[in-house]
PDB file of C-alpha atoms in Angstrom:
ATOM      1  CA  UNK A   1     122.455-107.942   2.743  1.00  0.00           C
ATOM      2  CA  UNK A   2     120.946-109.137   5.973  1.00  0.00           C
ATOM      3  CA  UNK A   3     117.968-110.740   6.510  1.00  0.00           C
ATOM      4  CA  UNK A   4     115.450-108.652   9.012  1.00  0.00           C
ATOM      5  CA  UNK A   5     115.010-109.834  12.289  1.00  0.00           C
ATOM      6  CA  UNK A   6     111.218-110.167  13.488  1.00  0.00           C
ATOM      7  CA  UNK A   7     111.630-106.485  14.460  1.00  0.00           C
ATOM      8  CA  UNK A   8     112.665-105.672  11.011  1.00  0.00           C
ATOM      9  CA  UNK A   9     116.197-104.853  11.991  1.00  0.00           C
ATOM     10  CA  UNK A  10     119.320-106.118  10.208  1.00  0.00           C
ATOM     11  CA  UNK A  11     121.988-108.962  12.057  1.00  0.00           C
ATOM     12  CA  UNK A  12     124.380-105.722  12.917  1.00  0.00           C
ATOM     13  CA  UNK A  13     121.494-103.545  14.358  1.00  0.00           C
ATOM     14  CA  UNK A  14     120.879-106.487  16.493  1.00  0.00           C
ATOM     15  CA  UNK A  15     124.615-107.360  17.511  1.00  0.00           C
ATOM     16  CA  UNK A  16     124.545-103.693  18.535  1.00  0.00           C
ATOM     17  CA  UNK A  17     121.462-104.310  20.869  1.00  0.00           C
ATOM     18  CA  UNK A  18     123.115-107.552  22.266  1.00  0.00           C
ATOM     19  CA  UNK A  19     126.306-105.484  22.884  1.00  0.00           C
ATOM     20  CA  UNK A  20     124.659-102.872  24.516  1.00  0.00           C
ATOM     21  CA  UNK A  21     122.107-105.844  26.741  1.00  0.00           C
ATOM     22  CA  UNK A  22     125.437-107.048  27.458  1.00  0.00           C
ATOM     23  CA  UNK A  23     127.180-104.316  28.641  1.00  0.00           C
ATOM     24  CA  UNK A  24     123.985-102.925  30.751  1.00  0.00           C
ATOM     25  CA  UNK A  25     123.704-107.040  32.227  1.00  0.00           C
ATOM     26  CA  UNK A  26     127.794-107.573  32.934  1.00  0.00           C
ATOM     27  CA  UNK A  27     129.102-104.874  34.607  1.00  0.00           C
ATOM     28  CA  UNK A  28     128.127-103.886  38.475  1.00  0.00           C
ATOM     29  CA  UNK A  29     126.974-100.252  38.774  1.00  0.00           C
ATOM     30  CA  UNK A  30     125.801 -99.369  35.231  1.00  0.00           C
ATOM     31  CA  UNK A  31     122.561 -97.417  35.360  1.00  0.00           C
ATOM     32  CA  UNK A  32     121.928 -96.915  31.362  1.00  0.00           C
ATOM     33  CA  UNK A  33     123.596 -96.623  28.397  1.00  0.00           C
ATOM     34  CA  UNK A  34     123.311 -94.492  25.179  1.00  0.00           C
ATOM     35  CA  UNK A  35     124.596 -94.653  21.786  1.00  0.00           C
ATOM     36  CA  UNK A  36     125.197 -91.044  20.205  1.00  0.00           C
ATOM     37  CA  UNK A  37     125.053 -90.152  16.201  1.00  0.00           C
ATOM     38  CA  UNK A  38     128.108 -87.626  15.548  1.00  0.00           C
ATOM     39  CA  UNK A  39     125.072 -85.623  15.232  1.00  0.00           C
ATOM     40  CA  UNK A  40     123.602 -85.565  18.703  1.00  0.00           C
ATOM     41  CA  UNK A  41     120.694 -87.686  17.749  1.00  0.00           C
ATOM     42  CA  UNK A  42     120.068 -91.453  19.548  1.00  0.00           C
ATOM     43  CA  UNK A  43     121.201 -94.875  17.967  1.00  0.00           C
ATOM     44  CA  UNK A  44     120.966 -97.349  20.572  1.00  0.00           C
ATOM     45  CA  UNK A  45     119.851 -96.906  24.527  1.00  0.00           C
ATOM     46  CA  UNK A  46     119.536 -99.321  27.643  1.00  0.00           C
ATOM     47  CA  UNK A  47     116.527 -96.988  28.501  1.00  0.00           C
ATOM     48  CA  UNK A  48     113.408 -99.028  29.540  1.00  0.00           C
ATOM     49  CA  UNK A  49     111.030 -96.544  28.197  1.00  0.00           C
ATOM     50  CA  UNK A  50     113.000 -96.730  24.835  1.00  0.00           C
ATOM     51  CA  UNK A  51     111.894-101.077  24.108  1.00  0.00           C
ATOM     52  CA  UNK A  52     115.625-101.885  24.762  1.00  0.00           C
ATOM     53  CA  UNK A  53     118.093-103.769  27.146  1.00  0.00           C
ATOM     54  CA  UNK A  54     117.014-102.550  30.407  1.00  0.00           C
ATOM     55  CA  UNK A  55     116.098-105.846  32.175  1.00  0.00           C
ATOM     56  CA  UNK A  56     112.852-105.758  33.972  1.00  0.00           C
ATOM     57  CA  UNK A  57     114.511-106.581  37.685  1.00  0.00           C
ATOM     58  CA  UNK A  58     116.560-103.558  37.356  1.00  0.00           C
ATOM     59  CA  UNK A  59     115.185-100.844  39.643  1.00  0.00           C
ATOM     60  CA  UNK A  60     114.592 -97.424  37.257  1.00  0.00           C
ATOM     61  CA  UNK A  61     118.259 -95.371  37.310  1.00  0.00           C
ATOM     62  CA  UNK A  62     118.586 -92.637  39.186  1.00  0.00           C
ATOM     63  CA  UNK A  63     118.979 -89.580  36.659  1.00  0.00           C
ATOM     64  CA  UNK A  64     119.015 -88.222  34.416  1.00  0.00           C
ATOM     65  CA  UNK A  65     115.605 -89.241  34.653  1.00  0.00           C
ATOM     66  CA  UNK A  66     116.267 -92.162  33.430  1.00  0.00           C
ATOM     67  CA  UNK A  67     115.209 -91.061  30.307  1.00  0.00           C
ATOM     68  CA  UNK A  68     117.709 -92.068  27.226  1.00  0.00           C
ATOM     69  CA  UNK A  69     117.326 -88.817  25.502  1.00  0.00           C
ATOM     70  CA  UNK A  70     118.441 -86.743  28.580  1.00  0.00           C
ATOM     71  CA  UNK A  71     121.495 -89.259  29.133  1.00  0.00           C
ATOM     72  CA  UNK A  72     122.119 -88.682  24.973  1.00  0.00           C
ATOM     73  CA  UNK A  73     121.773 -84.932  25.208  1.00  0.00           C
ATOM     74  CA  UNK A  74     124.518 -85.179  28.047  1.00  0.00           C
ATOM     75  CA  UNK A  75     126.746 -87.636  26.077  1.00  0.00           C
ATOM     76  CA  UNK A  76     126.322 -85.554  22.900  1.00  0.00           C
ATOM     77  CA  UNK A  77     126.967 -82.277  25.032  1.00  0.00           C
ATOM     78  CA  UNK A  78     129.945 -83.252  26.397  1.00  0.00           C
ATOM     79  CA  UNK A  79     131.486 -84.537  23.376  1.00  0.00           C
ATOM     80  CA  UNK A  80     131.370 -81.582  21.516  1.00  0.00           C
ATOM     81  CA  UNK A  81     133.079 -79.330  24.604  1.00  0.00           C
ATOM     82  CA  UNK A  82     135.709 -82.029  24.912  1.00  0.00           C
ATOM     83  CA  UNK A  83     136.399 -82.062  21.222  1.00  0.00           C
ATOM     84  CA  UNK A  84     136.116 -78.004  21.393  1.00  0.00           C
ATOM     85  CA  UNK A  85     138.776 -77.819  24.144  1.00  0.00           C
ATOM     86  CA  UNK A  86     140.848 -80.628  22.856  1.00  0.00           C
ATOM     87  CA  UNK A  87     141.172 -78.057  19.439  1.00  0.00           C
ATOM     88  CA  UNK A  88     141.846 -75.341  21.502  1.00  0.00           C
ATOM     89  CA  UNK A  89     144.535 -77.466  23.586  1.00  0.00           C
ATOM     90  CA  UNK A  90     146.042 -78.985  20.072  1.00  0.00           C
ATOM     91  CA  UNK A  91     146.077 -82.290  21.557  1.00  0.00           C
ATOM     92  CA  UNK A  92     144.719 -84.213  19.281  1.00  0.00           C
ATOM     93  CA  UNK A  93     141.361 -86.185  19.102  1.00  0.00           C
ATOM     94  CA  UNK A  94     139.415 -86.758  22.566  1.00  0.00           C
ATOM     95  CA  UNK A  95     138.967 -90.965  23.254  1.00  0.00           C
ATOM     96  CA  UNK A  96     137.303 -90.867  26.181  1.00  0.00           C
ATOM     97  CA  UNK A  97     135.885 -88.476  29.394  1.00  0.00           C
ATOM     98  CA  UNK A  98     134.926 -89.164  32.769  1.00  0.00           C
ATOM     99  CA  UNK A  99     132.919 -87.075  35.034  1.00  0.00           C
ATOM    100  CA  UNK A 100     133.008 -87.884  38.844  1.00  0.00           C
ATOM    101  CA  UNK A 101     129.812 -86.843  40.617  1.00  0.00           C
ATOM    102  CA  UNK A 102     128.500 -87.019  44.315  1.00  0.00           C
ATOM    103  CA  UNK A 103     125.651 -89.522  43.123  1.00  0.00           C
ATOM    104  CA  UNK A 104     126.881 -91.294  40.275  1.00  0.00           C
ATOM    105  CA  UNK A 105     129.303 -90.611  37.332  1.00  0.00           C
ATOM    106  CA  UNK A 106     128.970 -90.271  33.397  1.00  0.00           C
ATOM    107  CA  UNK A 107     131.595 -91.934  30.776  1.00  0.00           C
ATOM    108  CA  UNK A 108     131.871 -90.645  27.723  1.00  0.00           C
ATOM    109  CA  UNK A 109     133.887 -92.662  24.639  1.00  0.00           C
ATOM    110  CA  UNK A 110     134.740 -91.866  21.008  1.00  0.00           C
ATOM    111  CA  UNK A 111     133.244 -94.354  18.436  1.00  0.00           C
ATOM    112  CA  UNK A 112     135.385 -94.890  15.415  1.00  0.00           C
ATOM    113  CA  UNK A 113     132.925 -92.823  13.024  1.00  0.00           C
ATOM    114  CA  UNK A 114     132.043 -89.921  15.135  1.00  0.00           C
ATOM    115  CA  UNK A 115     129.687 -91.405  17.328  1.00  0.00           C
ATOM    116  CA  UNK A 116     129.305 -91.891  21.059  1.00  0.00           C
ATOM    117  CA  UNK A 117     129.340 -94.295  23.568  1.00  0.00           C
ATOM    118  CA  UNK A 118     127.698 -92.551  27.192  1.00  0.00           C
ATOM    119  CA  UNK A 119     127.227 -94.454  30.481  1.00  0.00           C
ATOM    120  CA  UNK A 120     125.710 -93.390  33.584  1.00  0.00           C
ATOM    121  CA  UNK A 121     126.623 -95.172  36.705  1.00  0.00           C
ATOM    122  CA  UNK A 122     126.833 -95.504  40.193  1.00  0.00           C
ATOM    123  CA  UNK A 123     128.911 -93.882  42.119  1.00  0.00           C
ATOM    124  CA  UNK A 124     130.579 -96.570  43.894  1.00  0.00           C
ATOM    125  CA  UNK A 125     130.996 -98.356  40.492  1.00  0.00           C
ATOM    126  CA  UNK A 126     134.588 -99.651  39.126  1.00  0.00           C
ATOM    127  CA  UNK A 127     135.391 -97.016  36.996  1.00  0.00           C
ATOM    128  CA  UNK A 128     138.656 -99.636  35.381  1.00  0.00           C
ATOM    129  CA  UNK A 129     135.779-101.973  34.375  1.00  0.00           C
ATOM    130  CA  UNK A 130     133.033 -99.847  32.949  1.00  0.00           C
ATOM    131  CA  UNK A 131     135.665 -98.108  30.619  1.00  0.00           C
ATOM    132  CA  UNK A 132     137.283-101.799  29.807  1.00  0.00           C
ATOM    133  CA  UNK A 133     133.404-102.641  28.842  1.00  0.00           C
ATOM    134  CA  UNK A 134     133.162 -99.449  26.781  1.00  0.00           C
ATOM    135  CA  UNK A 135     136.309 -99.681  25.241  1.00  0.00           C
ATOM    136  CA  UNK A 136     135.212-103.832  24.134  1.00  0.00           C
ATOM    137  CA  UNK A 137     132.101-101.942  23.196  1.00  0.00           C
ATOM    138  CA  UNK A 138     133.563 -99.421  20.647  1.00  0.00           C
ATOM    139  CA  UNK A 139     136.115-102.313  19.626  1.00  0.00           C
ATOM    140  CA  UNK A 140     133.482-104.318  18.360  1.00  0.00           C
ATOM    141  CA  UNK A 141     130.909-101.571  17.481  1.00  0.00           C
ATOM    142  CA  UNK A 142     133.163 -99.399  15.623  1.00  0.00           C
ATOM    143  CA  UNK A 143     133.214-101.255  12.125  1.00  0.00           C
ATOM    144  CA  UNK A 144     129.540-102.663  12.663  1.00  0.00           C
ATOM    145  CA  UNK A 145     128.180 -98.395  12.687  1.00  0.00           C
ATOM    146  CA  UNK A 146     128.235 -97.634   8.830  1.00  0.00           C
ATOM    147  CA  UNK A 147     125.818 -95.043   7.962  1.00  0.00           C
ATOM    148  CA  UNK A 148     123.365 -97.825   6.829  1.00  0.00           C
ATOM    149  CA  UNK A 149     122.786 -98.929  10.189  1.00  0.00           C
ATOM    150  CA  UNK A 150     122.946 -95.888  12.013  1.00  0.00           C
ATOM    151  CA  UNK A 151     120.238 -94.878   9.785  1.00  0.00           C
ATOM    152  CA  UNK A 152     118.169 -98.074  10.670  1.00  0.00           C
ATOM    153  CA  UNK A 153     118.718 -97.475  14.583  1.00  0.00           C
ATOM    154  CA  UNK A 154     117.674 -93.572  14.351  1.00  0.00           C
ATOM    155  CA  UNK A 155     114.585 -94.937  12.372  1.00  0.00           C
ATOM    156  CA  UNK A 156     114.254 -97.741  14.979  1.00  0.00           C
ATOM    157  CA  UNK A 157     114.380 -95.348  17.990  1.00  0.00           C
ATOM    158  CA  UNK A 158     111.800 -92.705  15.980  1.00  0.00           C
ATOM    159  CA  UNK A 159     109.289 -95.772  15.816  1.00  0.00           C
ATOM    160  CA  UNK A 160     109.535 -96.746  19.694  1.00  0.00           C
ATOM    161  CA  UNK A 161     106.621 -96.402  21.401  1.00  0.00           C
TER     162      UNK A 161
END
């Protein structure tokens, strides 16, 4: 067992935060960043409102709203009509989507247990490099996101001002 951080959150809850501060801080064009249950329901965001990684230079993202639960409802949303269609196709299990918009664009990538990995980001972003990022993301997030600490980040999130 881990010892609580100041916050009262365990070592992996926190090398989940750093990942995600990391991943919002290192790569150009990312706008925010959400971490899915299989459920639908938010782990982990890069949200400011949410008390997470957003750094305080960062101008506010443009949409969605730049609220974390509207970019989880999207990421949750499009993971279950990928998985749908992916069924219907019999191809297997979906690793990752990628939707192209005028004003920015939305990744979407399978965590090992079910869960989600979304990021919004600029349009003129390097799409190769934010889905390298995700992909070291989920790589070293997938074994860290037992139901233990998924349970302590939902709780976490709930508590956020």
């Amino acid at each position: 067992m881990t010892a609580p951080s100041t916050y009262g959150l365990s070592t992996q809850a926190r090398n989940l935060q750093w990942l995600l501060t990391d991943l919002v801080e290192e790569v150009p064009g990312v706008n925010s960043v959400a971490v899915v249950s299989s459920d639908g329901l938010l782990l982990l965001s890069s949200d400011p409102g949410a008390g997470t990684a957003e750094p305080a230079d960062r101008p506010r993202p443009r949409g969605p709203r730049g609220a974390s639960a509207d970019l989880a409802t999207i990421v949750s949303g499009l993971g279950s009509l990928t998985t749908g269609a992916a069924a219907l196709m019999d191809s297997g299990s979906v690793k990752q989507t990628m939707v192209a918009m005028e004003h920015g664009s939305v990744f979407v990538m399978a965590i090992s247990d079910g869960s989600l990995l979304g990021v919004h980001a600029t349009p003129d972003c390097d799409m190769s490099v934010v889905a390298y990022h995700m992909a070291l993301f989920v790589g070293r997030a997938g074994h860290v996101l037992t139901p233990e600490v998924r349970s302590e980040l939902r709780q976490s999130m709930e508590n956020t001002p």
